[in-house]
């Protein structure tokens, strides 16, 4: 016989609710990892690149034959490295974006950036470039192969985060977040890097651009990369902020490592996506080997999304206008001598903004 709630003393009912809450799994569901990663609002897209390029040649391209590579659209090549849309240097020559933001998280290798605003830069080895496309920007992302005597490994994420209608046509902007400035923890077999948002025990990362959705406090955006050695554990605390968890999406992507990822009571023996309950603590464990994960959290924008390639709007009319505007002036023209510009081999990491501001960081020793 089960008593009605009216027959259960309030303190007993509260205890039962507390125990049930604690027993609730942090994992809503697990699914095989797709390429690109399947995302939930506010995220549109996330992709992981790992290319093991050969030695670089004098022109910063691969010192190897390009036979068999589909030049102009080279993806998934059996060699373990791709030219993507590049012809002599791998990467993505000039292309447009509107209506969202790109977050490029480098882990190894380098990216050379140019854009239609006149910004430029070289970043890599832990740096993050955050670009708000807003009303429209064209940019190029090339992967210079700087090392001439050893392989050039490129490893990065690119994450697309949407903009709400109110800021979808905000002025475009470009920001560099240097790896040295990002909060990190390295202890007991755990390495974690905080890219955006707040996380207990870590200082705040550099702020996102002014018009970013992540700059909105109520968006509760959290982006973190996590690496666990075999046997290590790490806990992602449940959201304890002042806002409802109903529209707060939290997803964990097990993308790298040869181990088994255990998240609360769920084991993933192959790379997978885990939809998490944002209000419940999630304890991560690495079994049988190393595990690498990406955490994406943010509040659902709750607006229609219409996307066509690099353009994102709320209606089909928004997309038609994006095409029309781009065809008119390519979002401000192109102030560079090449659509696929790479800087010299001896150039340091740098960010040169359209207003003339220059930031520089060392690049390390290359052979």
PDB file of N, CA, C and O in Angstrom, residues 256-319:
ATOM      1  N   UNK A 256      38.463  11.674 -28.053  1.00  0.00           N
ATOM      2  CA  UNK A 256      39.843  11.245 -28.210  1.00  0.00           C
ATOM      3  C   UNK A 256      40.302  10.339 -27.089  1.00  0.00           C
ATOM      4  O   UNK A 256      39.718  10.300 -26.003  1.00  0.00           O
ATOM      5  N   UNK A 257      41.382   9.615 -27.356  1.00  0.00           N
ATOM      6  CA  UNK A 257      41.931   8.710 -26.376  1.00  0.00           C
ATOM      7  C   UNK A 257      41.510   7.276 -26.645  1.00  0.00           C
ATOM      8  O   UNK A 257      40.497   7.008 -27.298  1.00  0.00           O
ATOM      9  N   UNK A 258      42.281   6.354 -26.111  1.00  0.00           N
ATOM     10  CA  UNK A 258      42.035   4.929 -26.354  1.00  0.00           C
ATOM     11  C   UNK A 258      41.333   4.249 -25.191  1.00  0.00           C
ATOM     12  O   UNK A 258      41.085   3.044 -25.227  1.00  0.00           O
ATOM     13  N   UNK A 259      41.017   5.011 -24.145  1.00  0.00           N
ATOM     14  CA  UNK A 259      40.391   4.426 -22.974  1.00  0.00           C
ATOM     15  C   UNK A 259      38.880   4.321 -23.092  1.00  0.00           C
ATOM     16  O   UNK A 259      38.286   4.551 -24.150  1.00  0.00           O
ATOM     17  N   UNK A 260      38.277   3.971 -21.994  1.00  0.00           N
ATOM     18  CA  UNK A 260      36.818   3.900 -21.867  1.00  0.00           C
ATOM     19  C   UNK A 260      36.383   5.072 -20.993  1.00  0.00           C
ATOM     20  O   UNK A 260      36.929   5.277 -19.899  1.00  0.00           O
ATOM     21  N   UNK A 261      35.434   5.848 -21.477  1.00  0.00           N
ATOM     22  CA  UNK A 261      34.930   6.993 -20.718  1.00  0.00           C
ATOM     23  C   UNK A 261      33.740   6.538 -19.883  1.00  0.00           C
ATOM     24  O   UNK A 261      32.753   6.038 -20.429  1.00  0.00           O
ATOM     25  N   UNK A 262      33.847   6.724 -18.583  1.00  0.00           N
ATOM     26  CA  UNK A 262      32.708   6.451 -17.708  1.00  0.00           C
ATOM     27  C   UNK A 262      32.209   7.777 -17.171  1.00  0.00           C
ATOM     28  O   UNK A 262      32.972   8.560 -16.596  1.00  0.00           O
ATOM     29  N   UNK A 263      30.944   8.056 -17.375  1.00  0.00           N
ATOM     30  CA  UNK A 263      30.319   9.288 -16.913  1.00  0.00           C
ATOM     31  C   UNK A 263      29.163   8.882 -16.012  1.00  0.00           C
ATOM     32  O   UNK A 263      28.173   8.314 -16.485  1.00  0.00           O
ATOM     33  N   UNK A 264      29.336   9.137 -14.702  1.00  0.00           N
ATOM     34  CA  UNK A 264      28.384   8.649 -13.699  1.00  0.00           C
ATOM     35  C   UNK A 264      28.231   7.139 -13.867  1.00  0.00           C
ATOM     36  O   UNK A 264      29.186   6.415 -13.731  1.00  0.00           O
ATOM     37  N   UNK A 265      27.044   6.664 -14.245  1.00  0.00           N
ATOM     38  CA  UNK A 265      26.839   5.219 -14.357  1.00  0.00           C
ATOM     39  C   UNK A 265      26.893   4.704 -15.788  1.00  0.00           C
ATOM     40  O   UNK A 265      26.566   3.552 -16.056  1.00  0.00           O
ATOM     41  N   UNK A 266      27.330   5.556 -16.732  1.00  0.00           N
ATOM     42  CA  UNK A 266      27.327   5.181 -18.133  1.00  0.00           C
ATOM     43  C   UNK A 266      28.753   5.019 -18.646  1.00  0.00           C
ATOM     44  O   UNK A 266      29.590   5.895 -18.460  1.00  0.00           O
ATOM     45  N   UNK A 267      29.037   3.879 -19.312  1.00  0.00           N
ATOM     46  CA  UNK A 267      30.342   3.655 -19.912  1.00  0.00           C
ATOM     47  C   UNK A 267      30.248   3.767 -21.431  1.00  0.00           C
ATOM     48  O   UNK A 267      29.334   3.218 -22.045  1.00  0.00           O
ATOM     49  N   UNK A 268      31.208   4.479 -22.018  1.00  0.00           N
ATOM     50  CA  UNK A 268      31.324   4.564 -23.478  1.00  0.00           C
ATOM     51  C   UNK A 268      32.638   3.901 -23.867  1.00  0.00           C
ATOM     52  O   UNK A 268      33.716   4.420 -23.555  1.00  0.00           O
ATOM     53  N   UNK A 269      32.551   2.776 -24.555  1.00  0.00           N
ATOM     54  CA  UNK A 269      33.762   2.057 -24.964  1.00  0.00           C
ATOM     55  C   UNK A 269      34.278   2.547 -26.311  1.00  0.00           C
ATOM     56  O   UNK A 269      35.366   2.144 -26.746  1.00  0.00           O
ATOM     57  N   UNK A 270      33.510   3.375 -26.986  1.00  0.00           N
ATOM     58  CA  UNK A 270      33.971   4.021 -28.215  1.00  0.00           C
ATOM     59  C   UNK A 270      33.518   5.470 -28.158  1.00  0.00           C
ATOM     60  O   UNK A 270      32.677   5.842 -27.325  1.00  0.00           O
ATOM     61  N   UNK A 271      34.066   6.295 -29.018  1.00  0.00           N
ATOM     62  CA  UNK A 271      33.790   7.728 -28.968  1.00  0.00           C
ATOM     63  C   UNK A 271      32.290   7.986 -29.079  1.00  0.00           C
ATOM     64  O   UNK A 271      31.590   7.380 -29.901  1.00  0.00           O
ATOM     65  N   UNK A 272      31.802   8.888 -28.228  1.00  0.00           N
ATOM     66  CA  UNK A 272      30.358   9.068 -28.139  1.00  0.00           C
ATOM     67  C   UNK A 272      30.018  10.491 -27.696  1.00  0.00           C
ATOM     68  O   UNK A 272      30.872  11.244 -27.230  1.00  0.00           O
ATOM     69  N   UNK A 273      28.748  10.826 -27.847  1.00  0.00           N
ATOM     70  CA  UNK A 273      28.170  12.063 -27.315  1.00  0.00           C
ATOM     71  C   UNK A 273      27.279  11.689 -26.140  1.00  0.00           C
ATOM     72  O   UNK A 273      26.484  10.734 -26.227  1.00  0.00           O
ATOM     73  N   UNK A 274      27.396  12.448 -25.047  1.00  0.00           N
ATOM     74  CA  UNK A 274      26.565  12.211 -23.875  1.00  0.00           C
ATOM     75  C   UNK A 274      25.754  13.459 -23.575  1.00  0.00           C
ATOM     76  O   UNK A 274      26.307  14.520 -23.317  1.00  0.00           O
ATOM     77  N   UNK A 275      24.444  13.322 -23.646  1.00  0.00           N
ATOM     78  CA  UNK A 275      23.530  14.377 -23.235  1.00  0.00           C
ATOM     79  C   UNK A 275      23.408  14.309 -21.723  1.00  0.00           C
ATOM     80  O   UNK A 275      23.037  13.268 -21.154  1.00  0.00           O
ATOM     81  N   UNK A 276      23.766  15.419 -21.048  1.00  0.00           N
ATOM     82  CA  UNK A 276      23.789  15.421 -19.587  1.00  0.00           C
ATOM     83  C   UNK A 276      22.628  16.215 -18.997  1.00  0.00           C
ATOM     84  O   UNK A 276      22.117  17.150 -19.633  1.00  0.00           O
ATOM     85  N   UNK A 277      22.240  15.849 -17.779  1.00  0.00           N
ATOM     86  CA  UNK A 277      21.330  16.679 -16.989  1.00  0.00           C
ATOM     87  C   UNK A 277      22.169  17.787 -16.370  1.00  0.00           C
ATOM     88  O   UNK A 277      23.055  17.517 -15.545  1.00  0.00           O
ATOM     89  N   UNK A 278      21.882  18.993 -16.743  1.00  0.00           N
ATOM     90  CA  UNK A 278      22.753  20.097 -16.335  1.00  0.00           C
ATOM     91  C   UNK A 278      22.725  20.348 -14.835  1.00  0.00           C
ATOM     92  O   UNK A 278      23.668  20.920 -14.285  1.00  0.00           O
ATOM     93  N   UNK A 279      21.670  19.900 -14.144  1.00  0.00           N
ATOM     94  CA  UNK A 279      21.541  20.169 -12.705  1.00  0.00           C
ATOM     95  C   UNK A 279      22.176  19.088 -11.837  1.00  0.00           C
ATOM     96  O   UNK A 279      22.199  19.203 -10.612  1.00  0.00           O
ATOM     97  N   UNK A 280      22.707  18.034 -12.452  1.00  0.00           N
ATOM     98  CA  UNK A 280      23.236  16.895 -11.705  1.00  0.00           C
ATOM     99  C   UNK A 280      24.755  16.835 -11.872  1.00  0.00           C
ATOM    100  O   UNK A 280      25.277  16.982 -12.984  1.00  0.00           O
ATOM    101  N   UNK A 281      25.480  16.609 -10.769  1.00  0.00           N
ATOM    102  CA  UNK A 281      26.926  16.416 -10.847  1.00  0.00           C
ATOM    103  C   UNK A 281      27.241  15.244 -11.777  1.00  0.00           C
ATOM    104  O   UNK A 281      26.598  14.185 -11.687  1.00  0.00           O
ATOM    105  N   UNK A 282      28.239  15.435 -12.649  1.00  0.00           N
ATOM    106  CA  UNK A 282      28.674  14.367 -13.546  1.00  0.00           C
ATOM    107  C   UNK A 282      30.120  14.021 -13.211  1.00  0.00           C
ATOM    108  O   UNK A 282      31.015  14.858 -13.356  1.00  0.00           O
ATOM    109  N   UNK A 283      30.346  12.810 -12.745  1.00  0.00           N
ATOM    110  CA  UNK A 283      31.694  12.350 -12.422  1.00  0.00           C
ATOM    111  C   UNK A 283      32.260  11.593 -13.608  1.00  0.00           C
ATOM    112  O   UNK A 283      31.680  10.599 -14.068  1.00  0.00           O
ATOM    113  N   UNK A 284      33.385  12.070 -14.121  1.00  0.00           N
ATOM    114  CA  UNK A 284      34.035  11.479 -15.282  1.00  0.00           C
ATOM    115  C   UNK A 284      35.186  10.598 -14.816  1.00  0.00           C
ATOM    116  O   UNK A 284      35.955  10.980 -13.931  1.00  0.00           O
ATOM    117  N   UNK A 285      35.333   9.442 -15.429  1.00  0.00           N
ATOM    118  CA  UNK A 285      36.434   8.537 -15.105  1.00  0.00           C
ATOM    119  C   UNK A 285      37.026   7.994 -16.398  1.00  0.00           C
ATOM    120  O   UNK A 285      36.303   7.758 -17.372  1.00  0.00           O
ATOM    121  N   UNK A 286      38.346   7.795 -16.405  1.00  0.00           N
ATOM    122  CA  UNK A 286      39.034   7.197 -17.549  1.00  0.00           C
ATOM    123  C   UNK A 286      39.418   5.772 -17.182  1.00  0.00           C
ATOM    124  O   UNK A 286      40.224   5.555 -16.275  1.00  0.00           O
ATOM    125  N   UNK A 287      38.832   4.818 -17.866  1.00  0.00           N
ATOM    126  CA  UNK A 287      39.117   3.411 -17.627  1.00  0.00           C
ATOM    127  C   UNK A 287      39.942   2.853 -18.785  1.00  0.00           C
ATOM    128  O   UNK A 287      39.689   3.186 -19.949  1.00  0.00           O
ATOM    129  N   UNK A 288      40.922   2.068 -18.475  1.00  0.00           N
ATOM    130  CA  UNK A 288      41.714   1.316 -19.461  1.00  0.00           C
ATOM    131  C   UNK A 288      42.606   2.177 -20.348  1.00  0.00           C
ATOM    132  O   UNK A 288      43.277   1.666 -21.233  1.00  0.00           O
ATOM    133  N   UNK A 289      42.613   3.478 -20.161  1.00  0.00           N
ATOM    134  CA  UNK A 289      43.459   4.323 -20.993  1.00  0.00           C
ATOM    135  C   UNK A 289      43.043   5.780 -20.907  1.00  0.00           C
ATOM    136  O   UNK A 289      42.151   6.160 -20.139  1.00  0.00           O
ATOM    137  N   UNK A 290      43.706   6.615 -21.702  1.00  0.00           N
ATOM    138  CA  UNK A 290      43.456   8.065 -21.710  1.00  0.00           C
ATOM    139  C   UNK A 290      42.116   8.393 -22.357  1.00  0.00           C
ATOM    140  O   UNK A 290      41.686   7.724 -23.295  1.00  0.00           O
ATOM    141  N   UNK A 291      41.492   9.456 -21.871  1.00  0.00           N
ATOM    142  CA  UNK A 291      40.195   9.904 -22.386  1.00  0.00           C
ATOM    143  C   UNK A 291      40.239  11.416 -22.571  1.00  0.00           C
ATOM    144  O   UNK A 291      40.725  12.143 -21.698  1.00  0.00           O
ATOM    145  N   UNK A 292      39.745  11.908 -23.709  1.00  0.00           N
ATOM    146  CA  UNK A 292      39.667  13.342 -23.972  1.00  0.00           C
ATOM    147  C   UNK A 292      38.224  13.719 -24.306  1.00  0.00           C
ATOM    148  O   UNK A 292      37.554  13.024 -25.079  1.00  0.00           O
ATOM    149  N   UNK A 293      37.771  14.844 -23.712  1.00  0.00           N
ATOM    150  CA  UNK A 293      36.372  15.233 -23.831  1.00  0.00           C
ATOM    151  C   UNK A 293      36.244  16.734 -24.049  1.00  0.00           C
ATOM    152  O   UNK A 293      37.101  17.519 -23.625  1.00  0.00           O
ATOM    153  N   UNK A 294      35.153  17.117 -24.689  1.00  0.00           N
ATOM    154  CA  UNK A 294      34.786  18.522 -24.872  1.00  0.00           C
ATOM    155  C   UNK A 294      33.416  18.727 -24.252  1.00  0.00           C
ATOM    156  O   UNK A 294      32.469  17.985 -24.539  1.00  0.00           O
ATOM    157  N   UNK A 295      33.300  19.752 -23.411  1.00  0.00           N
ATOM    158  CA  UNK A 295      32.032  20.083 -22.753  1.00  0.00           C
ATOM    159  C   UNK A 295      31.462  21.349 -23.366  1.00  0.00           C
ATOM    160  O   UNK A 295      32.146  22.378 -23.430  1.00  0.00           O
ATOM    161  N   UNK A 296      30.214  21.284 -23.819  1.00  0.00           N
ATOM    162  CA  UNK A 296      29.506  22.449 -24.349  1.00  0.00           C
ATOM    163  C   UNK A 296      28.199  22.619 -23.584  1.00  0.00           C
ATOM    164  O   UNK A 296      27.377  21.703 -23.549  1.00  0.00           O
ATOM    165  N   UNK A 297      28.025  23.769 -22.984  1.00  0.00           N
ATOM    166  CA  UNK A 297      26.795  24.081 -22.257  1.00  0.00           C
ATOM    167  C   UNK A 297      26.319  25.472 -22.643  1.00  0.00           C
ATOM    168  O   UNK A 297      27.120  26.390 -22.818  1.00  0.00           O
ATOM    169  N   UNK A 298      25.027  25.633 -22.752  1.00  0.00           N
ATOM    170  CA  UNK A 298      24.458  26.948 -23.022  1.00  0.00           C
ATOM    171  C   UNK A 298      22.949  26.880 -23.023  1.00  0.00           C
ATOM    172  O   UNK A 298      22.343  25.812 -23.156  1.00  0.00           O
ATOM    173  N   UNK A 299      22.353  28.042 -22.871  1.00  0.00           N
ATOM    174  CA  UNK A 299      20.897  28.113 -22.792  1.00  0.00           C
ATOM    175  C   UNK A 299      20.294  28.225 -24.186  1.00  0.00           C
ATOM    176  O   UNK A 299      20.766  29.004 -25.022  1.00  0.00           O
ATOM    177  N   UNK A 300      19.288  27.412 -24.432  1.00  0.00           N
ATOM    178  CA  UNK A 300      18.587  27.417 -25.716  1.00  0.00           C
ATOM    179  C   UNK A 300      18.100  28.829 -26.031  1.00  0.00           C
ATOM    180  O   UNK A 300      17.419  29.461 -25.213  1.00  0.00           O
ATOM    181  N   UNK A 301      18.444  29.323 -27.212  1.00  0.00           N
ATOM    182  CA  UNK A 301      18.011  30.668 -27.602  1.00  0.00           C
ATOM    183  C   UNK A 301      16.501  30.710 -27.818  1.00  0.00           C
ATOM    184  O   UNK A 301      15.858  31.737 -27.578  1.00  0.00           O
ATOM    185  N   UNK A 302      15.927  29.601 -28.257  1.00  0.00           N
ATOM    186  CA  UNK A 302      14.477  29.518 -28.370  1.00  0.00           C
ATOM    187  C   UNK A 302      13.896  30.277 -29.543  1.00  0.00           C
ATOM    188  O   UNK A 302      12.763  30.773 -29.467  1.00  0.00           O
ATOM    189  N   UNK A 303      14.653  30.385 -30.620  1.00  0.00           N
ATOM    190  CA  UNK A 303      14.190  31.067 -31.833  1.00  0.00           C
ATOM    191  C   UNK A 303      14.366  30.138 -33.027  1.00  0.00           C
ATOM    192  O   UNK A 303      15.203  29.223 -32.992  1.00  0.00           O
ATOM    193  N   UNK A 304      13.597  30.365 -34.101  1.00  0.00           N
ATOM    194  CA  UNK A 304      13.773  29.547 -35.300  1.00  0.00           C
ATOM    195  C   UNK A 304      15.201  29.700 -35.851  1.00  0.00           C
ATOM    196  O   UNK A 304      15.805  30.774 -35.770  1.00  0.00           O
ATOM    197  N   UNK A 305      15.737  28.623 -36.385  1.00  0.00           N
ATOM    198  CA  UNK A 305      17.060  28.643 -37.007  1.00  0.00           C
ATOM    199  C   UNK A 305      16.917  28.198 -38.456  1.00  0.00           C
ATOM    200  O   UNK A 305      16.431  27.096 -38.735  1.00  0.00           O
ATOM    201  N   UNK A 306      17.325  29.072 -39.355  1.00  0.00           N
ATOM    202  CA  UNK A 306      17.383  28.736 -40.778  1.00  0.00           C
ATOM    203  C   UNK A 306      18.828  28.912 -41.202  1.00  0.00           C
ATOM    204  O   UNK A 306      19.399  29.996 -41.053  1.00  0.00           O
ATOM    205  N   UNK A 307      19.428  27.850 -41.700  1.00  0.00           N
ATOM    206  CA  UNK A 307      20.849  27.883 -42.049  1.00  0.00           C
ATOM    207  C   UNK A 307      21.051  27.410 -43.472  1.00  0.00           C
ATOM    208  O   UNK A 307      20.446  26.423 -43.918  1.00  0.00           O
ATOM    209  N   UNK A 308      21.904  28.110 -44.184  1.00  0.00           N
ATOM    210  CA  UNK A 308      22.345  27.665 -45.501  1.00  0.00           C
ATOM    211  C   UNK A 308      23.858  27.861 -45.544  1.00  0.00           C
ATOM    212  O   UNK A 308      24.343  28.981 -45.683  1.00  0.00           O
ATOM    213  N   UNK A 309      24.600  26.766 -45.366  1.00  0.00           N
ATOM    214  CA  UNK A 309      26.053  26.863 -45.369  1.00  0.00           C
ATOM    215  C   UNK A 309      26.538  27.820 -44.295  1.00  0.00           C
ATOM    216  O   UNK A 309      26.242  27.653 -43.114  1.00  0.00           O
ATOM    217  N   UNK A 310      27.275  28.877 -44.704  1.00  0.00           N
ATOM    218  CA  UNK A 310      27.879  29.789 -43.726  1.00  0.00           C
ATOM    219  C   UNK A 310      26.972  30.909 -43.256  1.00  0.00           C
ATOM    220  O   UNK A 310      27.417  31.810 -42.555  1.00  0.00           O
ATOM    221  N   UNK A 311      25.691  30.876 -43.655  1.00  0.00           N
ATOM    222  CA  UNK A 311      24.748  31.929 -43.278  1.00  0.00           C
ATOM    223  C   UNK A 311      23.684  31.350 -42.352  1.00  0.00           C
ATOM    224  O   UNK A 311      23.103  30.299 -42.641  1.00  0.00           O
ATOM    225  N   UNK A 312      23.404  32.064 -41.260  1.00  0.00           N
ATOM    226  CA  UNK A 312      22.394  31.625 -40.294  1.00  0.00           C
ATOM    227  C   UNK A 312      21.442  32.782 -40.028  1.00  0.00           C
ATOM    228  O   UNK A 312      21.881  33.906 -39.741  1.00  0.00           O
ATOM    229  N   UNK A 313      20.143  32.508 -40.136  1.00  0.00           N
ATOM    230  CA  UNK A 313      19.129  33.518 -39.864  1.00  0.00           C
ATOM    231  C   UNK A 313      17.968  32.909 -39.111  1.00  0.00           C
ATOM    232  O   UNK A 313      18.020  31.768 -38.646  1.00  0.00           O
ATOM    233  N   UNK A 314      16.907  33.684 -39.003  1.00  0.00           N
ATOM    234  CA  UNK A 314      15.682  33.198 -38.383  1.00  0.00           C
ATOM    235  C   UNK A 314      14.618  32.843 -39.407  1.00  0.00           C
ATOM    236  O   UNK A 314      13.652  32.141 -39.085  1.00  0.00           O
ATOM    237  N   UNK A 315      14.777  33.348 -40.632  1.00  0.00           N
ATOM    238  CA  UNK A 315      13.814  33.094 -41.693  1.00  0.00           C
ATOM    239  C   UNK A 315      14.553  32.838 -43.009  1.00  0.00           C
ATOM    240  O   UNK A 315      15.740  33.167 -43.149  1.00  0.00           O
ATOM    241  N   UNK A 316      13.845  32.303 -43.969  1.00  0.00           N
ATOM    242  CA  UNK A 316      14.431  32.101 -45.294  1.00  0.00           C
ATOM    243  C   UNK A 316      14.775  33.438 -45.934  1.00  0.00           C
ATOM    244  O   UNK A 316      15.759  33.551 -46.676  1.00  0.00           O
ATOM    245  N   UNK A 317      13.993  34.460 -45.609  1.00  0.00           N
ATOM    246  CA  UNK A 317      14.289  35.801 -46.133  1.00  0.00           C
ATOM    247  C   UNK A 317      15.634  36.308 -45.629  1.00  0.00           C
ATOM    248  O   UNK A 317      16.366  36.991 -46.353  1.00  0.00           O
ATOM    249  N   UNK A 318      15.987  35.971 -44.385  1.00  0.00           N
ATOM    250  CA  UNK A 318      17.298  36.344 -43.852  1.00  0.00           C
ATOM    251  C   UNK A 318      18.418  35.741 -44.700  1.00  0.00           C
ATOM    252  O   UNK A 318      19.436  36.395 -44.960  1.00  0.00           O
ATOM    253  N   UNK A 319      18.248  34.510 -45.118  1.00  0.00           N
ATOM    254  CA  UNK A 319      19.272  33.832 -45.919  1.00  0.00           C
ATOM    255  C   UNK A 319      19.369  34.454 -47.298  1.00  0.00           C
ATOM    256  O   UNK A 319      20.482  34.687 -47.808  1.00  0.00           O
TER     257      UNK A 319
END
